[in-house]
Coordinates of C-alpha atoms in Angstrom, one line a residue:
M1 CA 118.2 80.1 115.2
P2 CA 118.8 83.5 113.5
E3 CA 115.8 85.5 112.5
T4 CA 114.9 85.0 108.8
R5 CA 115.0 88.1 106.7
A6 CA 113.2 88.4 103.4
E7 CA 115.4 89.4 100.5
Y8 CA 114.9 92.7 98.8
K9 CA 116.5 94.7 96.0
D10 CA 117.5 98.3 96.2
G11 CA 116.2 100.6 93.5
V12 CA 116.2 104.3 92.7
W13 CA 114.0 106.8 90.9
W14 CA 114.4 110.5 90.2
S15 CA 112.1 113.3 91.3
K16 CA 111.0 116.1 88.9
D17 CA 113.5 118.5 90.6
G18 CA 116.4 116.0 90.2
L19 CA 116.7 114.2 93.5
R20 CA 117.8 110.6 93.6
L21 CA 115.3 108.7 95.7
H22 CA 115.5 105.2 97.0
Y23 CA 113.2 102.3 97.4
R24 CA 113.3 98.6 98.4
L25 CA 111.6 96.0 96.3
Y26 CA 110.4 92.8 97.9
D27 CA 109.4 90.4 95.1
G28 CA 106.1 88.7 94.6
P29 CA 103.6 87.6 92.0
A30 CA 103.1 89.9 89.0
E31 CA 99.4 89.1 88.6
K32 CA 98.5 90.9 91.9
P33 CA 98.6 94.7 92.2
P34 CA 101.8 95.6 94.1
I35 CA 101.7 97.2 97.5
I36 CA 103.3 100.6 97.8
C37 CA 104.5 101.3 101.4
M38 CA 104.9 104.9 102.5
H39 CA 106.4 105.8 105.9
G40 CA 105.7 108.5 108.5
L41 CA 107.4 111.9 108.9
T42 CA 110.7 110.9 110.5
R43 CA 110.8 107.3 109.4
N44 CA 112.3 105.3 106.5
A45 CA 112.1 102.0 104.7
R46 CA 113.2 100.1 107.8
D47 CA 109.9 100.9 109.4
W48 CA 108.1 98.5 107.0
E49 CA 110.4 95.5 107.6
P50 CA 107.9 93.5 109.8
V51 CA 105.1 94.0 107.2
A52 CA 107.3 93.4 104.1
E53 CA 109.0 90.4 105.5
R54 CA 105.6 88.8 106.4
L55 CA 104.0 89.5 103.0
A56 CA 106.9 89.2 100.6
G57 CA 106.5 86.3 98.2
D58 CA 102.7 86.5 98.4
W59 CA 102.7 90.1 97.3
K60 CA 105.2 92.4 95.6
L61 CA 106.0 95.3 97.8
Y62 CA 107.8 98.6 97.0
V63 CA 108.9 100.4 100.1
L64 CA 109.6 104.0 99.3
E65 CA 111.9 106.4 101.1
M66 CA 110.7 110.0 100.8
R67 CA 113.1 112.8 100.1
G68 CA 115.3 113.6 103.1
R69 CA 115.0 110.2 104.7
G70 CA 117.2 107.1 104.7
E71 CA 119.1 106.6 101.4
S72 CA 117.0 109.2 99.5
A73 CA 118.7 112.5 98.8
Y74 CA 118.1 115.5 101.0
A75 CA 116.3 118.4 99.3
P76 CA 118.2 121.7 98.7
D77 CA 115.0 123.6 99.5
P78 CA 113.6 122.5 102.9
L79 CA 110.2 124.0 101.9
S80 CA 109.8 121.1 99.5
Y81 CA 109.3 118.8 102.5
V82 CA 105.5 119.0 102.2
P83 CA 102.8 116.4 101.3
L84 CA 102.0 117.8 97.8
T85 CA 105.7 117.4 96.8
Y86 CA 105.8 113.9 98.2
V87 CA 102.8 113.1 96.1
Q88 CA 104.7 114.4 93.0
D89 CA 107.7 112.2 94.0
V90 CA 105.4 109.1 94.3
E91 CA 103.8 110.0 90.9
A92 CA 107.3 110.1 89.4
F93 CA 108.0 106.6 90.9
L94 CA 104.8 105.1 89.6
A95 CA 105.6 106.5 86.1
A96 CA 109.2 105.2 86.2
E97 CA 108.1 101.7 87.3
K98 CA 105.1 101.7 84.9
I99 CA 102.7 100.9 87.8
G100 CA 99.1 101.4 87.0
R101 CA 97.1 99.9 89.8
Y102 CA 98.4 99.3 93.3
V103 CA 97.6 99.0 97.0
A104 CA 98.7 101.9 99.1
F105 CA 99.9 101.4 102.7
G106 CA 100.5 104.7 104.4
T107 CA 101.6 105.4 108.0
S108 CA 100.8 108.9 109.2
L109 CA 102.4 111.2 106.5
G110 CA 102.3 108.2 104.1
G111 CA 98.5 108.0 104.7
I112 CA 98.2 111.7 103.9
V113 CA 100.0 111.0 100.6
T114 CA 97.6 108.1 100.0
M115 CA 94.5 110.3 100.4
L116 CA 96.0 113.0 98.2
Q117 CA 96.7 110.3 95.6
A118 CA 93.1 109.2 95.8
A119 CA 92.0 112.8 95.3
T120 CA 93.2 112.9 91.7
R121 CA 93.0 109.3 90.5
P122 CA 91.2 107.0 92.9
E123 CA 90.7 104.3 90.2
R124 CA 94.3 103.4 90.4
L125 CA 93.9 102.2 94.1
A126 CA 93.1 98.6 94.5
G127 CA 93.1 99.1 98.3
A128 CA 94.3 101.5 101.0
L129 CA 95.7 101.1 104.5
L130 CA 95.7 104.3 106.6
N131 CA 97.8 103.8 109.7
D132 CA 96.8 106.2 112.5
I133 CA 95.9 109.1 110.2
G134 CA 92.7 110.8 109.0
P135 CA 91.5 114.0 107.5
V136 CA 91.7 115.8 110.9
L137 CA 95.0 116.1 112.7
E138 CA 94.5 116.8 116.4
D139 CA 96.4 119.9 117.8
E140 CA 97.8 117.9 120.7
G141 CA 99.4 115.4 118.4
L142 CA 100.7 118.1 116.0
E143 CA 102.3 120.0 118.9
R144 CA 104.0 116.9 120.1
I145 CA 105.4 116.3 116.6
R146 CA 106.6 119.9 116.4
G147 CA 108.3 119.4 119.7
Y148 CA 110.7 116.7 118.6
V149 CA 111.1 116.8 114.8
G150 CA 114.3 118.4 113.7
K151 CA 115.9 118.6 117.2
G152 CA 118.7 116.3 116.2
G153 CA 120.8 114.7 118.9
N154 CA 123.3 111.8 118.8
F155 CA 124.3 109.0 121.1
P156 CA 127.4 107.0 121.9
T157 CA 125.7 103.6 121.7
W158 CA 122.5 102.0 120.5
L159 CA 121.5 101.5 124.1
H160 CA 121.7 105.2 124.8
A161 CA 119.6 105.8 121.7
A162 CA 117.0 103.3 122.8
R163 CA 116.8 104.8 126.3
N164 CA 116.4 108.3 124.8
L165 CA 113.5 107.1 122.7
Q166 CA 112.0 105.3 125.7
N167 CA 112.2 108.5 127.7
G168 CA 110.5 110.5 125.0
F169 CA 107.9 108.0 123.8
G170 CA 107.3 105.7 126.7
D171 CA 103.7 106.9 126.9
V172 CA 103.2 106.0 123.2
Y173 CA 104.3 102.4 123.7
P174 CA 103.8 101.8 127.5
N175 CA 104.3 98.1 127.4
W176 CA 107.5 97.8 125.4
A177 CA 110.5 96.0 126.7
L178 CA 114.1 97.2 126.2
E179 CA 114.5 94.9 123.1
Q180 CA 111.6 96.7 121.4
W181 CA 113.2 100.1 122.1
L182 CA 116.5 98.9 120.7
A183 CA 114.7 97.7 117.5
M184 CA 113.0 101.1 117.2
A185 CA 116.3 102.9 117.6
K186 CA 117.8 100.8 114.7
R187 CA 114.8 101.8 112.6
L188 CA 115.0 105.5 113.3
C189 CA 118.7 106.0 113.6
K190 CA 122.0 105.1 111.8
L191 CA 125.6 104.9 112.6
Q192 CA 127.2 108.2 111.6
P193 CA 130.7 108.7 110.2
S194 CA 131.7 110.1 113.6
G195 CA 131.0 106.7 115.1
R196 CA 128.0 108.0 117.0
I197 CA 124.3 107.1 116.5
G198 CA 122.0 109.7 115.0
Y199 CA 118.6 110.1 113.4
D200 CA 118.3 109.0 109.8
Y201 CA 116.6 112.1 108.3
D202 CA 117.2 115.7 107.3
M203 CA 116.6 117.8 110.3
R204 CA 115.2 120.5 108.0
I205 CA 112.0 118.5 107.4
A206 CA 110.8 120.4 110.5
E207 CA 110.8 123.8 108.7
P208 CA 107.4 123.5 106.9
L209 CA 105.8 122.4 110.2
R210 CA 106.5 125.9 111.6
V211 CA 103.7 127.2 109.4
T212 CA 100.5 126.4 111.3
G213 CA 97.9 124.7 109.2
G214 CA 100.4 123.8 106.5
E215 CA 100.5 120.1 107.2
S216 CA 98.7 119.0 104.0
G217 CA 97.9 122.0 102.0
F218 CA 94.6 120.4 100.9
D219 CA 91.0 119.7 102.1
M220 CA 91.6 116.2 103.4
W221 CA 87.9 115.4 103.8
T222 CA 87.5 115.9 100.0
A223 CA 90.5 113.7 99.4
F224 CA 89.2 111.0 101.8
A225 CA 85.8 111.0 100.0
K226 CA 87.6 109.8 96.9
L227 CA 88.3 106.5 98.7
A228 CA 84.5 105.8 98.6
D229 CA 84.9 102.8 96.2
V230 CA 88.3 101.7 97.4
P231 CA 88.6 98.8 100.0
T232 CA 90.1 100.7 102.9
M233 CA 91.4 99.8 106.3
L234 CA 92.0 102.3 109.1
V235 CA 94.3 101.2 111.9
R236 CA 94.3 103.5 115.0
G237 CA 96.4 103.4 118.1
A238 CA 94.0 103.5 121.1
L239 CA 96.3 106.1 122.8
S240 CA 96.8 108.2 119.6
E241 CA 97.1 111.9 120.1
L242 CA 96.9 112.6 116.3
L243 CA 93.9 110.6 115.2
S244 CA 91.0 110.9 117.6
A245 CA 88.2 108.3 118.1
A246 CA 85.8 111.0 117.0
T247 CA 87.5 111.5 113.7
A248 CA 87.7 107.8 113.1
A249 CA 83.9 107.5 113.8
E250 CA 83.2 110.4 111.4
M251 CA 85.4 108.7 108.7
Q252 CA 83.2 105.5 109.1
R253 CA 80.0 107.6 109.0
R254 CA 81.1 109.0 105.6
K255 CA 82.4 105.7 104.4
P256 CA 80.3 102.9 106.0
D257 CA 82.4 100.1 104.6
L258 CA 85.5 101.4 106.2
D259 CA 87.1 98.7 108.3
I260 CA 88.5 100.1 111.5
T261 CA 91.0 98.3 113.8
V262 CA 92.1 99.7 117.1
V263 CA 95.5 98.6 118.5
P264 CA 95.3 98.7 122.4
D265 CA 98.0 100.3 124.6
T266 CA 99.5 102.0 121.6
G267 CA 99.8 105.7 120.5
H268 CA 100.9 107.3 117.3
A269 CA 101.6 105.2 115.4
P270 CA 101.2 101.4 115.5
L271 CA 104.1 99.5 114.0
L272 CA 101.7 97.1 112.2
D273 CA 103.3 94.0 113.6
E274 CA 100.8 93.9 116.5
P275 CA 98.3 91.0 116.3
E276 CA 95.4 93.3 115.7
A277 CA 97.2 95.1 112.9
V278 CA 98.3 91.8 111.3
S279 CA 94.8 90.6 111.2
A280 CA 93.6 93.9 109.8
I281 CA 96.1 93.8 107.0
D282 CA 95.1 90.3 106.1
R283 CA 91.4 91.2 106.0
L284 CA 92.2 94.2 103.7
L285 CA 94.3 92.1 101.3
E286 CA 91.5 89.4 101.2
R287 CA 89.1 92.2 100.2
V288 CA 91.5 93.4 97.5
E289 CA 91.9 89.9 96.1
E290 CA 88.2 89.3 96.0
R291 CA 87.6 92.7 94.3
E292 CA 90.3 92.0 91.7
R293 CA 88.7 88.6 91.0
Q294 CA 85.3 90.1 90.5
S295 CA 86.6 92.7 88.1
A296 CA 88.8 90.4 86.1

Protein backbone atom coordinates (compact mmCIF):
# COMPACT_ATOMS: atom_id res chain seq x y z
CA MET A 1 0.00 0.00 0.00
CA PRO A 2 1.23 3.57 -0.62
CA GLU A 3 2.56 5.48 2.35
CA THR A 4 -0.06 7.67 4.02
CA ARG A 5 0.72 11.37 4.00
CA ALA A 6 -0.90 13.80 6.42
CA GLU A 7 -2.49 16.75 4.70
CA TYR A 8 -1.14 20.25 5.23
CA LYS A 9 -1.89 23.73 3.98
CA ASP A 10 0.72 26.14 2.70
CA GLY A 11 0.82 29.58 4.27
CA VAL A 12 2.94 32.71 4.07
CA TRP A 13 3.95 35.55 6.32
CA TRP A 14 6.10 38.63 5.83
CA SER A 15 9.33 39.57 7.56
CA LYS A 16 9.97 43.09 8.82
CA ASP A 17 12.29 43.68 5.87
CA GLY A 18 9.66 42.57 3.35
CA LEU A 19 10.53 38.94 2.62
CA ARG A 20 7.74 36.51 1.77
CA LEU A 21 8.27 33.51 4.05
CA HIS A 22 6.58 30.11 3.85
CA TYR A 23 5.17 27.63 6.34
CA ARG A 24 3.18 24.41 6.36
CA LEU A 25 0.17 24.03 8.62
CA TYR A 26 -0.84 20.56 9.80
CA ASP A 27 -4.22 20.94 11.48
CA GLY A 28 -5.08 19.83 14.97
CA PRO A 29 -7.17 20.77 18.02
CA ALA A 30 -7.36 24.47 18.86
CA GLU A 31 -7.46 23.89 22.62
CA LYS A 32 -3.84 22.70 22.74
CA PRO A 33 -0.91 25.05 22.23
CA PRO A 34 0.36 24.60 18.66
CA ILE A 35 3.78 23.15 17.92
CA ILE A 36 6.14 25.46 16.01
CA CYS A 37 8.79 23.41 14.14
CA MET A 38 12.06 25.12 13.17
CA HIS A 39 14.64 23.36 11.01
CA GLY A 40 18.43 23.31 10.94
CA LEU A 41 20.86 25.45 8.98
CA THR A 42 20.58 23.88 5.51
CA ARG A 43 17.20 22.21 5.96
CA ASN A 44 13.59 23.10 5.16
CA ALA A 45 10.01 22.11 5.97
CA ARG A 46 10.45 18.62 4.50
CA ASP A 47 12.80 17.81 7.37
CA TRP A 48 9.83 17.70 9.75
CA GLU A 49 7.59 15.39 7.69
CA PRO A 50 8.04 12.29 9.90
CA VAL A 51 7.26 14.28 13.06
CA ALA A 52 4.38 16.27 11.59
CA GLU A 53 2.73 13.30 9.95
CA ARG A 54 2.82 11.33 13.19
CA LEU A 55 1.43 14.13 15.37
CA ALA A 56 -0.97 15.84 12.95
CA GLY A 57 -4.57 15.55 14.10
CA ASP A 58 -3.56 15.23 17.75
CA TRP A 59 -1.66 18.52 17.62
CA LYS A 60 -1.68 21.56 15.36
CA LEU A 61 1.79 22.03 13.84
CA TYR A 62 3.26 24.98 12.02
CA VAL A 63 6.43 24.03 10.15
CA LEU A 64 8.38 27.18 9.34
CA GLU A 65 10.87 27.68 6.54
CA MET A 66 13.50 30.25 7.42
CA ARG A 67 14.53 32.92 4.95
CA GLY A 68 16.72 31.49 2.22
CA ARG A 69 15.33 27.96 2.47
CA GLY A 70 12.70 26.01 0.59
CA GLU A 71 9.81 28.16 -0.57
CA SER A 72 10.81 31.16 1.55
CA ALA A 73 12.39 34.13 -0.21
CA TYR A 74 16.13 34.57 -0.37
CA ALA A 75 17.45 37.62 1.47
CA PRO A 76 19.06 40.42 -0.57
CA ASP A 77 21.56 40.89 2.27
CA PRO A 78 23.29 37.59 3.14
CA LEU A 79 24.43 39.01 6.47
CA SER A 80 20.80 38.81 7.60
CA TYR A 81 21.23 35.02 7.72
CA VAL A 82 21.91 35.07 11.46
CA PRO A 83 19.96 33.75 14.47
CA LEU A 84 18.80 37.13 15.77
CA THR A 85 17.19 37.87 12.39
CA TYR A 86 15.55 34.45 12.34
CA VAL A 87 14.11 35.25 15.78
CA GLN A 88 12.64 38.46 14.38
CA ASP A 89 11.14 36.49 11.50
CA VAL A 90 9.55 34.01 13.91
CA GLU A 91 8.22 36.87 16.02
CA ALA A 92 6.60 38.32 12.89
CA PHE A 93 5.02 34.91 12.23
CA LEU A 94 3.65 34.62 15.77
CA ALA A 95 2.19 38.10 15.52
CA ALA A 96 0.64 37.43 12.11
CA GLU A 97 -0.99 34.20 13.28
CA LYS A 98 -1.91 35.66 16.68
CA ILE A 99 -0.18 32.82 18.52
CA GLY A 100 0.36 33.52 22.19
CA ARG A 101 1.48 30.23 23.73
CA TYR A 102 3.15 27.41 21.85
CA VAL A 103 5.52 24.44 21.97
CA ALA A 104 8.83 25.04 20.18
CA PHE A 105 10.56 22.18 18.35
CA GLY A 106 14.01 23.23 17.17
CA THR A 107 16.69 21.24 15.38
CA SER A 108 20.20 22.73 15.57
CA LEU A 109 19.71 26.31 14.32
CA GLY A 110 16.03 26.00 15.20
CA GLY A 111 17.04 25.12 18.75
CA ILE A 112 19.20 28.25 18.95
CA VAL A 113 16.17 30.26 17.84
CA THR A 114 14.11 28.50 20.52
CA MET A 115 16.57 29.45 23.27
CA LEU A 116 16.75 33.04 22.04
CA GLN A 117 12.95 33.21 22.10
CA ALA A 118 13.02 31.96 25.68
CA ALA A 119 15.53 34.68 26.53
CA THR A 120 12.93 37.41 26.03
CA ARG A 121 9.53 35.88 26.74
CA PRO A 122 9.81 32.40 28.28
CA GLU A 123 6.21 32.50 29.54
CA ARG A 124 4.98 31.93 25.97
CA LEU A 125 6.65 28.53 25.78
CA ALA A 126 4.45 25.63 26.82
CA GLY A 127 7.33 23.26 26.05
CA ALA A 128 10.60 23.03 24.14
CA LEU A 129 12.41 20.34 22.18
CA LEU A 130 16.09 21.02 21.54
CA ASN A 131 17.41 18.61 18.91
CA ASP A 132 21.18 18.17 19.15
CA ILE A 133 21.90 21.73 20.20
CA GLY A 134 22.93 23.49 23.37
CA PRO A 135 24.55 26.69 24.61
CA VAL A 136 28.03 25.50 23.58
CA LEU A 137 28.83 24.57 19.96
CA GLU A 138 31.90 22.38 19.64
CA ASP A 139 34.66 23.64 17.34
CA GLU A 140 34.88 20.28 15.57
CA GLY A 141 31.23 20.41 14.62
CA LEU A 142 31.39 24.06 13.56
CA GLU A 143 34.38 23.41 11.32
CA ARG A 144 32.57 20.53 9.69
CA ILE A 145 29.56 22.75 9.00
CA ARG A 146 31.75 25.51 7.59
CA GLY A 147 33.33 22.89 5.36
CA TYR A 148 30.16 22.00 3.48
CA VAL A 149 27.65 24.87 3.80
CA GLY A 150 27.38 26.99 0.69
CA LYS A 151 29.54 24.76 -1.49
CA GLY A 152 26.70 24.12 -3.93
CA GLY A 153 26.91 21.23 -6.36
CA ASN A 154 24.27 19.52 -8.47
CA PHE A 155 23.61 16.02 -9.64
CA PRO A 156 22.09 14.30 -12.68
CA THR A 157 19.84 11.97 -10.68
CA TRP A 158 18.47 11.49 -7.19
CA LEU A 159 20.69 8.43 -6.82
CA HIS A 160 23.77 10.56 -7.51
CA ALA A 161 22.59 13.07 -4.89
CA ALA A 162 22.03 10.28 -2.37
CA ARG A 163 25.47 8.79 -2.99
CA ASN A 164 27.07 12.21 -2.56
CA LEU A 165 25.35 12.66 0.80
CA GLN A 166 26.40 9.16 1.86
CA ASN A 167 30.01 9.93 0.99
CA GLY A 168 29.93 13.16 2.98
CA PHE A 169 27.88 12.09 5.97
CA GLY A 170 28.25 8.33 6.21
CA ASP A 171 29.89 8.70 9.62
CA VAL A 172 26.90 10.71 10.88
CA TYR A 173 24.39 7.99 9.99
CA PRO A 174 26.60 4.88 9.77
CA ASN A 175 23.78 2.33 9.67
CA TRP A 176 21.66 3.89 6.95
CA ALA A 177 20.55 1.93 3.89
CA LEU A 178 20.44 3.47 0.42
CA GLU A 179 16.70 4.11 0.78
CA GLN A 180 17.37 6.39 3.74
CA TRP A 181 20.00 8.35 1.81
CA LEU A 182 17.52 8.78 -1.03
CA ALA A 183 14.93 10.07 1.42
CA MET A 184 17.50 12.51 2.83
CA ALA A 185 18.38 13.70 -0.67
CA LYS A 186 14.73 14.47 -1.33
CA ARG A 187 14.54 16.45 1.91
CA LEU A 188 17.67 18.48 1.26
CA CYS A 189 17.49 18.94 -2.50
CA LYS A 190 15.07 19.90 -5.25
CA LEU A 191 14.72 19.47 -8.98
CA GLN A 192 16.13 22.61 -10.59
CA PRO A 193 14.90 24.26 -13.84
CA SER A 194 17.95 22.80 -15.56
CA GLY A 195 16.66 19.30 -14.85
CA ARG A 196 19.48 18.59 -12.39
CA ILE A 197 19.20 18.02 -8.64
CA GLY A 198 20.50 20.77 -6.35
CA TYR A 199 20.38 21.89 -2.72
CA ASP A 200 17.25 23.76 -1.65
CA TYR A 201 18.81 26.77 0.08
CA ASP A 202 20.60 30.03 -0.68
CA MET A 203 24.31 29.28 -0.85
CA ARG A 204 24.96 32.67 0.73
CA ILE A 205 23.75 31.45 4.14
CA ALA A 206 27.40 30.45 4.59
CA GLU A 207 28.67 34.05 4.58
CA PRO A 208 27.94 34.91 8.26
CA LEU A 209 29.63 31.65 9.32
CA ARG A 210 32.94 33.03 8.10
CA VAL A 211 32.91 35.32 11.14
CA THR A 212 34.30 33.15 13.95
CA GLY A 213 32.15 33.32 17.05
CA GLY A 214 29.21 34.83 15.22
CA GLU A 215 27.01 31.75 15.32
CA SER A 216 24.42 33.15 17.72
CA GLY A 217 25.43 36.68 18.70
CA PHE A 218 24.20 36.09 22.27
CA ASP A 219 25.20 34.47 25.56
CA MET A 220 23.42 31.18 25.06
CA TRP A 221 23.78 30.02 28.67
CA THR A 222 21.77 33.08 29.71
CA ALA A 223 19.16 32.20 27.09
CA PHE A 224 19.04 28.55 28.15
CA ALA A 225 18.53 29.59 31.79
CA LYS A 226 15.21 31.16 30.80
CA LEU A 227 13.87 27.65 30.09
CA ALA A 228 14.01 26.94 33.83
CA ASP A 229 10.23 26.67 34.18
CA VAL A 230 9.55 25.24 30.70
CA PRO A 231 9.16 21.46 30.15
CA THR A 232 12.17 20.77 27.96
CA MET A 233 13.51 17.74 26.11
CA LEU A 234 17.07 17.52 24.83
CA VAL A 235 17.70 14.95 22.09
CA ARG A 236 21.37 14.26 21.37
CA GLY A 237 22.97 12.13 18.73
CA ALA A 238 25.47 9.81 20.41
CA LEU A 239 28.05 10.61 17.68
CA SER A 240 27.34 14.35 17.59
CA GLU A 241 30.32 16.60 16.90
CA LEU A 242 28.34 19.75 17.68
CA LEU A 243 26.75 18.95 21.05
CA SER A 244 29.11 17.20 23.44
CA ALA A 245 28.09 14.87 26.25
CA ALA A 246 29.80 17.30 28.64
CA THR A 247 27.61 20.19 27.49
CA ALA A 248 24.49 18.03 27.79
CA ALA A 249 25.51 17.10 31.33
CA GLU A 250 26.09 20.75 32.23
CA MET A 251 22.67 21.64 30.80
CA GLN A 252 21.10 19.05 33.07
CA ARG A 253 23.10 20.29 36.06
CA ARG A 254 21.73 23.79 35.50
CA LYS A 255 18.20 22.50 34.76
CA PRO A 256 17.72 19.31 36.81
CA ASP A 257 14.34 18.49 35.26
CA LEU A 258 15.79 18.51 31.74
CA ASP A 259 14.86 15.25 30.03
CA ILE A 260 17.78 13.99 27.93
CA THR A 261 17.50 11.29 25.27
CA VAL A 262 20.51 9.96 23.38
CA VAL A 263 19.97 8.46 19.93
CA PRO A 264 22.59 5.73 19.33
CA ASP A 265 24.72 5.43 16.18
CA THR A 266 23.69 8.91 15.06
CA GLY A 267 25.56 12.18 14.72
CA HIS A 268 24.35 15.72 14.09
CA ALA A 269 21.44 15.69 13.97
CA PRO A 270 18.84 12.98 14.68
CA LEU A 271 15.87 13.03 12.29
CA LEU A 272 13.46 12.52 15.21
CA ASP A 273 11.89 9.46 13.62
CA GLU A 274 14.20 7.12 15.56
CA PRO A 275 12.42 5.05 18.26
CA GLU A 276 14.29 6.84 21.05
CA ALA A 277 13.35 10.26 19.67
CA VAL A 278 9.71 9.26 19.09
CA SER A 279 9.42 8.20 22.74
CA ALA A 280 11.14 11.39 23.85
CA ILE A 281 8.71 13.60 21.93
CA ASP A 282 5.75 11.71 23.36
CA ARG A 283 7.08 12.16 26.91
CA LEU A 284 7.57 15.88 26.35
CA LEU A 285 4.07 16.35 24.98
CA GLU A 286 2.61 14.40 27.90
CA ARG A 287 4.38 16.81 30.26
CA VAL A 288 3.07 19.76 28.26
CA GLU A 289 -0.52 18.48 28.43
CA GLU A 290 -0.24 17.80 32.17
CA ARG A 291 1.16 21.28 32.80
CA GLU A 292 -1.58 22.88 30.71
CA ARG A 293 -4.27 20.96 32.64
CA GLN A 294 -2.81 22.09 35.96
CA SER A 295 -2.74 25.72 34.90
CA ALA A 296 -6.21 25.72 33.33
